[in-house]
Tab-separated table of C-alpha atoms in Angstrom:
chain	number	residue	atom	x	y	z
A	1	MET	CA	0.160	-19.055	11.189
A	2	LYS	CA	-3.341	-18.660	10.961
A	3	ARG	CA	-4.111	-15.062	11.413
A	4	MET	CA	-6.965	-13.624	13.936
A	5	ARG	CA	-7.683	-10.891	11.926
A	6	ARG	CA	-8.432	-9.859	8.299
A	7	THR	CA	-6.887	-6.330	8.092
A	8	LYS	CA	-3.396	-7.108	6.789
A	9	ILE	CA	-0.133	-5.699	8.272
A	10	LEU	CA	2.470	-4.250	5.847
A	11	ALA	CA	5.815	-3.977	7.999
A	12	THR	CA	8.965	-2.214	6.377
A	13	LEU	CA	12.311	-3.699	6.763
A	14	GLY	CA	15.257	-1.494	7.596
A	15	PRO	CA	18.341	-1.263	9.885
A	16	ALA	CA	16.351	-2.241	12.834
A	17	SER	CA	15.124	-5.177	11.127
A	18	GLU	CA	18.068	-6.695	9.436
A	19	GLN	CA	18.982	-9.875	11.501
A	20	ASP	CA	16.820	-12.691	10.116
A	21	GLU	CA	15.784	-13.283	13.738
A	22	VAL	CA	14.139	-9.966	14.319
A	23	VAL	CA	12.534	-10.424	10.642
A	24	GLU	CA	11.082	-13.767	11.590
A	25	ARG	CA	9.753	-12.445	15.199
A	26	LEU	CA	8.099	-9.870	12.792
A	27	PHE	CA	6.765	-12.204	10.758
A	28	GLU	CA	5.290	-14.210	14.017
A	29	ALA	CA	4.168	-11.162	15.489
A	30	GLY	CA	1.485	-10.177	12.584
A	31	ALA	CA	3.430	-8.697	9.618
A	32	ASP	CA	1.592	-10.308	6.337
A	33	ILE	CA	3.846	-8.498	3.467
A	34	PHE	CA	7.166	-6.671	3.780
A	35	ARG	CA	8.308	-3.402	2.146
A	36	ILE	CA	11.737	-2.449	1.105
A	37	ASN	CA	12.242	1.043	0.691
A	38	MET	CA	14.198	1.758	-2.220
A	39	SER	CA	15.179	5.224	-0.916
A	40	HIS	CA	17.488	3.449	1.544
A	41	SER	CA	18.388	0.410	-0.408
A	42	SER	CA	20.729	-0.853	-3.078
A	43	HIS	CA	20.241	-3.459	-5.212
A	44	ASP	CA	22.706	-5.858	-3.328
A	45	ILE	CA	20.345	-5.028	-0.549
A	46	LEU	CA	17.175	-5.739	-1.949
A	47	ARG	CA	18.393	-9.039	-3.092
A	48	THR	CA	19.839	-10.083	0.242
A	49	ARG	CA	16.091	-9.222	1.806
A	50	VAL	CA	14.151	-11.024	-1.040
A	51	SER	CA	16.247	-14.034	-0.420
A	52	GLN	CA	16.159	-13.776	3.360
A	53	LEU	CA	12.285	-13.319	3.269
A	54	ARG	CA	12.132	-16.506	0.737
A	55	ALA	CA	14.105	-18.306	2.936
A	56	MET	CA	11.629	-17.308	5.763
A	57	GLU	CA	8.530	-18.307	3.703
A	58	ALA	CA	10.279	-21.948	3.090
A	59	LYS	CA	10.752	-22.395	6.685
A	60	PHE	CA	7.276	-21.390	8.038
A	61	GLY	CA	5.296	-22.835	5.078
A	62	ARG	CA	3.396	-19.684	4.366
A	63	PRO	CA	3.366	-17.233	1.483
A	64	ILE	CA	4.849	-14.011	2.155
A	65	GLY	CA	4.352	-10.782	-0.071
A	66	ILE	CA	7.505	-8.472	-0.716
A	67	LEU	CA	7.010	-4.670	-1.585
A	68	ALA	CA	9.691	-2.912	-3.657
A	69	ASP	CA	8.545	0.891	-2.826
A	70	LEU	CA	10.253	3.002	-5.711
A	71	GLN	CA	11.608	6.526	-4.560
A	72	GLY	CA	10.563	8.596	-7.320
A	73	PRO	CA	11.617	12.119	-8.074
A	74	LYS	CA	13.406	14.054	-5.644
A	75	LEU	CA	13.350	18.107	-6.353
A	76	ARG	CA	15.420	20.178	-3.784
A	77	VAL	CA	16.546	23.547	-3.518
A	78	GLY	CA	20.509	23.981	-4.361
A	79	ILE	CA	22.936	25.082	-1.874
A	80	PHE	CA	23.612	28.315	0.309
A	81	LYS	CA	27.270	30.339	0.475
A	82	ASP	CA	26.963	29.921	4.384
A	83	GLY	CA	25.013	26.620	4.237
A	84	ALA	CA	21.602	28.202	5.681
A	85	VAL	CA	19.719	31.219	5.727
A	86	THR	CA	16.668	32.583	7.928
A	87	LEU	CA	13.848	34.002	5.587
A	88	ALA	CA	11.301	36.256	7.235
A	89	ASN	CA	7.354	36.643	6.480
A	90	GLY	CA	6.801	39.190	3.734
A	91	GLN	CA	9.903	39.298	2.339
A	92	ARG	CA	10.994	38.702	-1.465
A	93	PHE	CA	12.862	35.588	-2.471
A	94	ILE	CA	14.004	34.468	-5.904
A	95	LEU	CA	14.729	30.947	-7.136
A	96	ASP	CA	16.413	30.615	-10.133
A	97	SER	CA	18.429	28.913	-12.645
A	98	ASN	CA	21.615	30.254	-11.210
A	99	PRO	CA	23.999	27.713	-9.992
A	100	GLU	CA	25.856	29.914	-7.892
A	101	PRO	CA	25.420	29.324	-3.851
A	102	GLY	CA	22.681	31.266	-2.560
A	103	ASP	CA	21.990	33.926	-0.031
A	104	GLU	CA	18.986	35.676	1.556
A	105	SER	CA	17.659	36.849	-1.683
A	106	ARG	CA	17.611	33.734	-3.738
A	107	VAL	CA	18.755	29.935	-4.504
A	108	GLN	CA	18.980	27.531	-7.159
A	109	LEU	CA	16.021	25.309	-8.207
A	110	PRO	CA	17.972	22.965	-10.104
A	111	HIS	CA	14.935	21.514	-11.907
A	112	PRO	CA	14.097	23.449	-15.133
A	113	GLU	CA	10.762	21.367	-15.040
A	114	ILE	CA	9.469	23.198	-12.139
A	115	LEU	CA	10.540	26.628	-13.179
A	116	GLU	CA	8.661	26.408	-16.443
A	117	PRO	CA	5.043	25.250	-15.486
A	118	LEU	CA	5.201	27.766	-12.560
A	119	GLU	CA	2.430	30.283	-12.348
A	120	VAL	CA	1.659	33.521	-10.387
A	121	GLY	CA	-0.580	32.301	-7.318
A	122	HIS	CA	1.289	29.014	-7.205
A	123	THR	CA	2.441	27.689	-3.408
A	124	ILE	CA	5.845	26.230	-3.385
A	125	ILE	CA	6.271	24.461	0.236
A	126	ILE	CA	10.061	23.762	1.227
A	127	ASP	CA	11.333	21.229	3.971
A	128	ASP	CA	8.134	19.195	4.861
A	129	GLY	CA	5.960	22.537	5.245
A	130	LYS	CA	8.284	24.406	7.406
A	131	LEU	CA	8.343	27.104	4.932
A	132	LYS	CA	5.963	28.534	2.344
A	133	LEU	CA	6.341	30.705	-0.521
A	134	ARG	CA	3.930	32.084	-2.989
A	135	VAL	CA	4.985	32.928	-6.381
A	136	VAL	CA	4.183	36.762	-7.589
A	137	GLU	CA	6.501	36.748	-10.992
A	138	GLU	CA	7.632	34.039	-12.939
A	139	THR	CA	9.678	33.429	-16.297
A	140	ARG	CA	11.287	30.180	-17.472
A	141	THR	CA	14.356	31.135	-15.740
A	142	HIS	CA	13.382	32.337	-12.400
A	143	ALA	CA	10.128	32.681	-10.069
A	144	VAL	CA	9.925	35.743	-7.548
A	145	THR	CA	8.056	34.954	-4.408
A	146	ILE	CA	6.475	36.376	-1.083
A	147	VAL	CA	7.624	34.581	1.764
A	148	GLU	CA	4.345	33.377	3.821
A	149	VAL	CA	5.666	31.027	6.328
A	150	GLY	CA	9.374	31.902	7.108
A	151	GLY	CA	11.994	30.140	8.852
A	152	LYS	CA	15.435	28.599	8.138
A	153	ILE	CA	16.204	26.952	4.917
A	154	SER	CA	19.239	25.235	4.530
A	155	ASN	CA	21.063	23.114	1.606
A	156	LYS	CA	18.926	20.727	-0.423
A	157	LYS	CA	16.059	20.679	1.262
A	158	GLY	CA	12.844	19.267	-0.164
A	159	VAL	CA	10.144	21.529	-2.183
A	160	SER	CA	6.821	20.451	-3.100
A	161	LEU	CA	4.673	22.172	-5.541
A	162	PRO	CA	0.852	21.442	-4.545
A	163	ASP	CA	-0.396	23.790	-7.432
A	164	THR	CA	1.605	22.981	-10.266
A	165	MET	CA	1.385	19.959	-12.502
A	166	ILE	CA	4.817	18.971	-13.101
A	167	PRO	CA	5.629	17.609	-16.757
A	168	VAL	CA	8.122	14.927	-15.498
A	169	SER	CA	7.736	11.142	-15.325
A	170	ALA	CA	7.379	9.767	-11.838
A	171	MET	CA	10.342	7.531	-12.611
A	172	THR	CA	13.656	8.827	-12.613
A	173	ALA	CA	16.909	6.816	-13.827
A	174	LYS	CA	17.311	5.595	-10.731
A	175	ASP	CA	13.876	4.157	-10.194
A	176	ARG	CA	13.904	2.509	-13.808
A	177	ALA	CA	17.322	0.744	-12.660
A	178	ASP	CA	15.470	-0.203	-9.277
A	179	LEU	CA	12.293	-1.368	-11.295
A	180	ASP	CA	14.365	-3.486	-13.267
A	181	ALA	CA	16.235	-5.132	-10.764
A	182	ALA	CA	13.126	-5.743	-8.507
A	183	LEU	CA	11.449	-7.486	-11.346
A	184	GLU	CA	14.505	-9.713	-12.070
A	185	ILE	CA	14.834	-10.809	-7.908
A	186	GLY	CA	11.184	-11.461	-8.093
A	187	VAL	CA	9.173	-8.790	-5.998
A	188	ASP	CA	5.385	-9.314	-5.936
A	189	TRP	CA	4.348	-5.731	-5.776
A	190	ILE	CA	5.892	-2.279	-7.050
A	191	ALA	CA	4.971	0.837	-5.153
A	192	LEU	CA	5.040	4.096	-7.469
A	193	SER	CA	5.598	7.403	-5.637
A	194	PHE	CA	5.053	10.887	-7.377
A	195	VAL	CA	1.999	9.759	-9.023
A	196	GLN	CA	0.188	12.659	-10.958
A	197	ARG	CA	-1.880	11.058	-13.532
A	198	PRO	CA	-2.795	7.681	-14.865
A	199	GLU	CA	-0.135	7.536	-17.486
A	200	ASP	CA	2.139	7.393	-14.593
A	201	VAL	CA	0.791	4.338	-13.471
A	202	ALA	CA	0.528	2.975	-16.950
A	203	GLU	CA	4.126	3.509	-18.048
A	204	VAL	CA	5.135	1.248	-14.721
A	205	ARG	CA	2.802	-1.380	-15.921
A	206	LYS	CA	4.170	-1.584	-19.139
A	207	MET	CA	7.554	-1.964	-17.898
A	208	ALA	CA	6.182	-4.664	-15.156
A	209	ARG	CA	4.592	-6.870	-17.907
A	210	GLY	CA	2.479	-8.613	-15.306
A	211	ARG	CA	5.926	-9.580	-13.466
A	212	ALA	CA	4.683	-7.641	-10.474
A	213	LEU	CA	1.372	-5.902	-9.279
A	214	VAL	CA	1.547	-1.573	-9.431
A	215	MET	CA	0.611	0.098	-6.208
A	216	ALA	CA	-0.031	3.789	-6.913
A	217	LYS	CA	0.974	6.116	-3.951
A	218	ILE	CA	-1.733	9.063	-3.558
A	219	GLU	CA	0.749	11.470	-2.099
A	220	LYS	CA	0.259	14.517	-4.402
A	221	PRO	CA	-3.042	16.885	-4.982
A	222	GLN	CA	-2.855	15.873	-8.609
A	223	ALA	CA	-3.252	12.549	-8.052
A	224	VAL	CA	-6.388	13.254	-5.726
A	225	ALA	CA	-7.857	15.426	-8.417
A	226	ARG	CA	-7.778	12.525	-10.818
A	227	LEU	CA	-8.434	9.516	-8.483
A	228	GLU	CA	-10.413	7.338	-9.866
A	229	GLU	CA	-8.967	7.532	-13.073
A	230	ILE	CA	-5.461	6.545	-11.162
A	231	MET	CA	-7.421	3.736	-9.320
A	232	GLU	CA	-8.853	2.299	-12.047
A	233	ILE	CA	-5.666	1.363	-14.005
A	234	SER	CA	-3.523	0.530	-10.475
A	235	ASP	CA	-3.486	-2.772	-8.676
A	236	ALA	CA	-3.812	-1.007	-5.411
A	237	VAL	CA	-3.125	2.085	-3.977
A	238	MET	CA	-1.573	3.578	-0.917
A	239	VAL	CA	-2.880	6.592	0.967
A	240	ALA	CA	0.656	7.935	1.615
A	241	ARG	CA	-0.685	10.489	4.428
A	242	GLY	CA	2.762	12.184	4.990
A	243	ASP	CA	3.433	13.893	1.610
A	244	LEU	CA	-0.415	14.200	1.381
A	245	GLY	CA	-0.591	16.285	4.351
A	246	VAL	CA	2.269	18.384	3.445
A	247	GLU	CA	1.089	19.315	-0.083
A	248	MET	CA	-2.779	19.758	1.319
A	249	PRO	CA	-4.217	21.042	4.258
A	250	LEU	CA	-3.818	18.647	7.303
A	251	GLU	CA	-7.545	18.689	7.654
A	252	LYS	CA	-8.371	17.467	4.121
A	253	VAL	CA	-6.389	14.184	4.686
A	254	PRO	CA	-8.869	12.237	7.025
A	255	GLY	CA	-11.642	12.780	4.276
A	256	ILE	CA	-9.251	11.935	1.502
A	257	GLN	CA	-8.468	8.788	2.989
A	258	LYS	CA	-11.968	7.567	3.872
A	259	ARG	CA	-12.958	8.593	0.436
A	260	ILE	CA	-10.084	6.111	-1.337
A	261	THR	CA	-10.987	3.467	1.141
A	262	ARG	CA	-14.395	3.474	0.022
A	263	LEU	CA	-13.712	3.970	-3.843
A	264	GLY	CA	-10.863	1.030	-3.308
A	265	ARG	CA	-13.527	-1.250	-2.026
A	266	ARG	CA	-16.213	-0.251	-4.801
A	267	LEU	CA	-13.554	-0.878	-7.407
A	268	GLY	CA	-12.176	-3.988	-5.693
A	269	LYS	CA	-8.791	-2.484	-5.585
A	270	PRO	CA	-6.735	-3.028	-2.094
A	271	VAL	CA	-6.356	0.085	-0.416
A	272	VAL	CA	-3.121	0.654	1.916
A	273	VAL	CA	-3.082	3.255	5.073
A	274	ALA	CA	0.348	4.371	5.799
A	275	THR	CA	2.518	7.143	7.589
A	276	GLN	CA	3.136	7.848	11.376
A	277	MET	CA	0.320	5.067	12.470
A	278	LEU	CA	2.290	4.304	15.330
A	279	GLU	CA	5.128	6.960	15.197
A	280	SER	CA	5.707	7.328	18.834
A	281	MET	CA	6.875	3.755	19.381
A	282	ILE	CA	10.352	4.585	16.942
A	283	VAL	CA	11.336	5.725	20.576
A	284	SER	CA	8.565	4.373	22.934
A	285	PRO	CA	7.641	0.936	23.706
A	286	VAL	CA	3.728	1.883	23.858
A	287	PRO	CA	1.908	4.187	21.240
A	288	THR	CA	-0.247	7.328	22.339
A	289	ARG	CA	-3.888	6.841	22.349
A	290	ALA	CA	-4.402	8.749	19.336
A	291	GLU	CA	-2.058	6.656	17.453
A	292	VAL	CA	-4.481	3.532	18.543
A	293	SER	CA	-7.495	5.275	17.341
A	294	ASP	CA	-5.927	6.381	14.066
A	295	VAL	CA	-5.275	2.606	13.335
A	296	GLY	CA	-8.375	1.694	14.669
A	297	THR	CA	-10.027	4.032	12.482
A	298	ALA	CA	-8.248	2.614	9.176
A	299	VAL	CA	-9.406	-0.945	10.273
A	300	PHE	CA	-13.168	0.032	10.784
A	301	GLU	CA	-13.173	1.724	7.179
A	302	GLY	CA	-11.903	-1.493	5.676
A	303	ALA	CA	-8.589	-0.892	4.636
A	304	ASP	CA	-6.865	-4.200	3.176
A	305	ALA	CA	-3.951	-3.256	4.986
A	306	VAL	CA	-2.075	-0.799	7.661
A	307	MET	CA	1.674	0.009	7.376
A	308	LEU	CA	4.506	0.699	9.424
A	309	SER	CA	7.224	2.656	8.258
A	310	ALA	CA	10.391	3.726	10.438
A	311	GLU	CA	8.813	1.942	13.410
A	312	SER	CA	9.637	-1.413	12.009
A	313	ALA	CA	12.733	-0.109	9.866
A	314	ALA	CA	14.475	2.031	12.334
A	315	GLY	CA	12.608	2.386	15.530
A	316	GLN	CA	13.490	0.988	18.925
A	317	PHE	CA	10.794	-1.291	19.240
A	318	PRO	CA	9.845	-3.049	15.907
A	319	VAL	CA	8.502	-6.070	17.119
A	320	GLN	CA	6.139	-4.303	19.528
A	321	ALA	CA	5.157	-1.995	16.923
A	322	VAL	CA	3.756	-4.850	14.896
A	323	ALA	CA	2.693	-6.634	17.678
A	324	THR	CA	0.527	-3.452	18.873
A	325	MET	CA	-0.794	-3.143	15.574
A	326	ASN	CA	-2.033	-6.666	15.295
A	327	ARG	CA	-3.725	-6.508	18.880
A	328	ILE	CA	-5.462	-3.357	17.509
A	329	ALA	CA	-6.814	-4.864	14.579
A	330	GLU	CA	-7.940	-7.929	16.063
A	331	GLU	CA	-9.845	-5.869	19.050
A	332	ILE	CA	-11.363	-3.539	16.504
A	333	GLU	CA	-12.795	-6.580	14.423
A	334	ALA	CA	-14.053	-7.985	17.581
A	335	ASP	CA	-15.836	-4.851	18.127
A	336	GLN	CA	-19.818	-5.304	17.958
A	337	ASN	CA	-20.122	-2.017	15.556
A	338	TYR	CA	-17.341	-3.347	12.971
A	339	ALA	CA	-19.742	-5.812	11.479
A	340	VAL	CA	-22.434	-3.137	11.257
A	341	ILE	CA	-19.824	-0.682	9.719
A	342	ILE	CA	-18.376	-3.078	7.181
A	343	ALA	CA	-21.546	-4.211	6.201
A	344	GLY	CA	-23.105	-0.697	5.597
A	345	GLN	CA	-20.359	0.204	3.229
A	346	ARG	CA	-21.155	-2.667	1.032
A	347	GLY	CA	-22.458	-1.722	-2.225
A	348	GLU	CA	-24.198	-3.742	-5.295
A	349	PRO	CA	-21.764	-6.199	-6.895
A	350	GLU	CA	-20.984	-5.674	-10.315
A	351	HIS	CA	-22.896	-6.785	-13.313
A	352	THR	CA	-20.806	-9.702	-14.008
A	353	GLY	CA	-21.346	-13.258	-13.599
A	354	ALA	CA	-18.094	-13.593	-11.467
A	355	ASP	CA	-19.360	-10.573	-9.038
A	356	ALA	CA	-22.512	-12.332	-8.702
A	357	ILE	CA	-21.178	-15.444	-7.609
A	358	ALA	CA	-19.039	-13.628	-5.050
A	359	ALA	CA	-21.645	-11.943	-3.731
A	360	ALA	CA	-24.030	-15.179	-3.291
A	361	ALA	CA	-20.864	-17.100	-1.792
A	362	ARG	CA	-20.897	-14.433	1.046
A	363	GLN	CA	-24.818	-14.538	1.285
A	364	ILE	CA	-24.757	-18.105	1.567
A	365	ALA	CA	-22.146	-18.395	3.762
A	366	GLU	CA	-23.432	-15.851	6.466
A	367	THR	CA	-27.060	-17.463	5.930
A	368	ILE	CA	-26.269	-21.061	7.119
A	369	ASP	CA	-23.323	-19.965	9.043
A	370	LEU	CA	-20.678	-21.805	6.926
A	371	LYS	CA	-16.865	-21.997	8.488
A	372	ALA	CA	-15.140	-20.746	5.493
A	373	ILE	CA	-15.398	-19.490	1.788
A	374	VAL	CA	-13.001	-21.716	-0.159
A	375	ALA	CA	-11.885	-20.099	-3.137
A	376	TRP	CA	-9.803	-21.601	-5.847
A	377	THR	CA	-8.002	-19.112	-8.283
A	378	LEU	CA	-5.269	-18.683	-10.767
A	379	SER	CA	-5.182	-15.215	-11.260
A	380	GLY	CA	-6.188	-13.874	-7.862
A	381	SER	CA	-9.363	-11.920	-9.390
A	382	THR	CA	-12.094	-14.607	-7.640
A	383	ALA	CA	-10.061	-13.886	-4.039
A	384	LEU	CA	-10.144	-10.163	-4.844
A	385	ARG	CA	-13.831	-10.268	-5.803
A	386	ILE	CA	-15.008	-11.875	-2.228
A	387	ALA	CA	-12.753	-9.692	-0.417
A	388	ARG	CA	-14.644	-6.938	-1.864
A	389	GLU	CA	-17.736	-8.405	-0.294
A	390	ARG	CA	-15.821	-8.199	3.069
A	391	PRO	CA	-17.347	-11.461	4.412
A	392	LEU	CA	-17.754	-12.061	8.120
A	393	THR	CA	-16.974	-15.880	6.977
A	394	PRO	CA	-13.280	-16.683	6.681
A	395	ILE	CA	-11.609	-16.613	3.203
A	396	LEU	CA	-9.379	-19.531	2.260
A	397	VAL	CA	-7.745	-19.157	-1.503
A	398	LEU	CA	-6.180	-22.092	-3.083
A	399	THR	CA	-4.111	-21.443	-6.095
A	400	ALA	CA	-1.481	-23.309	-7.608
A	401	LYS	CA	0.514	-19.937	-8.232
A	402	ALA	CA	3.215	-19.148	-5.695
A	403	GLN	CA	3.223	-15.715	-7.190
A	404	THR	CA	-0.726	-15.309	-7.000
A	405	ALA	CA	-0.723	-16.370	-3.029
A	406	ARG	CA	2.288	-13.826	-2.472
A	407	ARG	CA	0.096	-10.967	-3.774
A	408	LEU	CA	-2.709	-12.019	-2.368
A	409	THR	CA	-1.025	-11.485	1.219
A	410	LEU	CA	-2.071	-7.736	0.965
A	411	VAL	CA	-5.652	-8.450	0.616
A	412	TRP	CA	-8.246	-8.091	3.043
A	413	GLY	CA	-9.433	-11.006	5.235
A	414	VAL	CA	-7.551	-13.295	2.429
A	415	HIS	CA	-5.673	-16.877	3.798
A	416	PRO	CA	-3.679	-17.522	0.822
A	417	VAL	CA	-2.493	-21.263	0.501
A	418	ILE	CA	-0.190	-22.677	-2.403
A	419	GLY	CA	-1.511	-26.106	-3.599
A	420	GLU	CA	-1.759	-28.111	-6.935
A	421	ASP	CA	-4.269	-27.531	-9.377
A	422	ILE	CA	-7.471	-29.434	-9.497
A	423	ARG	CA	-9.278	-31.281	-12.234
A	424	ASP	CA	-13.010	-32.007	-11.510
A	425	VAL	CA	-15.384	-30.870	-9.290
A	426	THR	CA	-14.847	-33.784	-7.025
A	427	GLU	CA	-11.060	-33.256	-6.297
A	428	MET	CA	-12.404	-29.589	-5.853
A	429	ALA	CA	-14.554	-30.745	-3.140
A	430	GLU	CA	-12.323	-33.011	-1.596
A	431	ARG	CA	-9.043	-30.923	-1.327
A	432	GLY	CA	-11.410	-27.884	-0.631
A	433	ALA	CA	-12.632	-29.681	2.734
A	434	GLU	CA	-9.041	-30.811	3.513
A	435	ALA	CA	-7.645	-27.720	3.408
A	436	ALA	CA	-10.032	-25.774	5.393
A	437	LEU	CA	-9.485	-28.806	8.049
A	438	ARG	CA	-5.721	-28.439	7.578
A	439	GLU	CA	-5.676	-24.631	8.026
A	440	GLY	CA	-8.006	-24.464	11.307
A	441	PHE	CA	-10.882	-23.197	9.497
A	442	ALA	CA	-13.416	-25.897	10.354
A	443	ILE	CA	-13.518	-29.157	12.097
A	444	PRO	CA	-15.157	-32.614	10.873
A	445	GLY	CA	-18.751	-32.232	10.606
A	446	GLN	CA	-18.948	-28.664	9.868
A	447	ARG	CA	-19.569	-27.499	6.316
A	448	VAL	CA	-17.502	-24.766	3.907
A	449	ILE	CA	-18.612	-23.235	0.577
A	450	LEU	CA	-16.502	-23.853	-2.500
A	451	VAL	CA	-16.198	-21.139	-5.213
A	452	ALA	CA	-14.247	-21.805	-8.633
A	453	GLY	CA	-14.421	-21.476	-12.435
A	454	VAL	CA	-15.026	-24.278	-14.987
A	455	PRO	CA	-13.150	-24.986	-17.047
A	456	PHE	CA	-10.387	-25.270	-14.406
A	457	GLY	CA	-7.243	-23.336	-14.628
A	458	THR	CA	-9.154	-20.237	-16.668
A	459	PRO	CA	-8.451	-17.043	-15.274
A	460	GLY	CA	-11.345	-15.061	-14.655
A	461	ALA	CA	-13.719	-17.814	-15.052
A	462	THR	CA	-15.788	-17.817	-11.640
A	463	ASN	CA	-18.917	-19.369	-12.165
A	464	MET	CA	-19.469	-22.345	-9.778
A	465	ILE	CA	-20.660	-22.356	-6.066
A	466	ARG	CA	-20.705	-25.521	-3.724
A	467	ILE	CA	-21.190	-26.709	-0.324
A	468	ALA	CA	-19.108	-29.296	0.945
A	469	PHE	CA	-18.960	-31.210	4.389
A	470	VAL	CA	-15.872	-31.600	6.395
A	471	ASN	CA	-15.077	-35.416	7.015
A	472	ALA	CA	-13.116	-36.654	9.727
A	473	ASP	CA	-10.958	-38.079	6.609
A	474	ALA	CA	-10.508	-34.824	5.168
A	475	LYS	CA	-12.702	-35.618	2.130
A	476	GLY	CA	-15.317	-33.130	1.243
């Protein structure tokens, strides 16, 4: 199951991919890590999915990552007497705390945490951008607005507040229960929705206690404003372009995506680009040319992973969608411009011994055409540092911890393998060369570069490089 590309594919599971056979075909087609959307999954479904993926992992002999995506707060208007009304441009419309059914003049906003921080001039977006209101008067119990973009509004439509810092946690009671269940079941990554501030991520990290890594979804202007702080405390980030494009002008999203991708690389944090990447493949066996270019742009930028949502969860062509994304990534990475663009984004290594070793390993491997960078890691930090360098040489990561291997399925260029820990330098060379041969990265007579930390088994102690020959008997 050696992939012929560096960019990873994150596929969402859902009704279209319930059967074992379909999930296996998704993996064979190119999916590296799977997302379970807790907005549509009970704990029983989560447990079934994780068992399904762990069984498939054993069958294929390859680590498979699992990400549980928390729903986050869902802000919605109340209900209307007749189910819906139509708002005209320029009319006044009131959002208040009155639980009575609404009409053409008002409706309940059953969230006091929204009404209190609203200020005159703030924008309120309803139903994913279909309606836009501007606040002209406000109190603790109601907000008078002017309709700037009118249209039909019906019961329980979603509300977005791009200008308002909402004083609520990103975690609802449902999210806390879902997080507890996901950690108990043993997922590898937790995706956190509705992030506004670094404290939101810190709260989840404290609850997770290292049992899973935390991915912050960047989908609100407030998160963009504090992007570097949020990325510093997160283990990874997702460019959640759907909600981001609702709360911010659409034309700003490409620049934000590029900024997040480059910042992620500088910080050594994986970045996932998500939402509507191959949207037309929900109902079509082929994507649009624009969608192909969109995926290609993310790959050219060096994103760690590209994600499929409804395409693989509820679409008519889930396997074709993964296979298409796989082909696009392979083709882009083979393009003559790819290596130039990736190298052009490379920054100076951090001023640590481990980062200097990672940078040196890339340079040595590329200078003398070594066939693989073989890294031993316990925590995964060595792999992240090497991936940050975006080497043209394949990265083969060996770890004694299955949990670490599964987490690394998200990381650019990393081919993780689970094995026993090493005891000395000789064993490191022998088993590293053996793995390179067995996994198809090198043939007898070729050389690989080995990266590890001494003393062995010490997290974060990357401090050694060695070059080894791959012999026919698979000894280094």
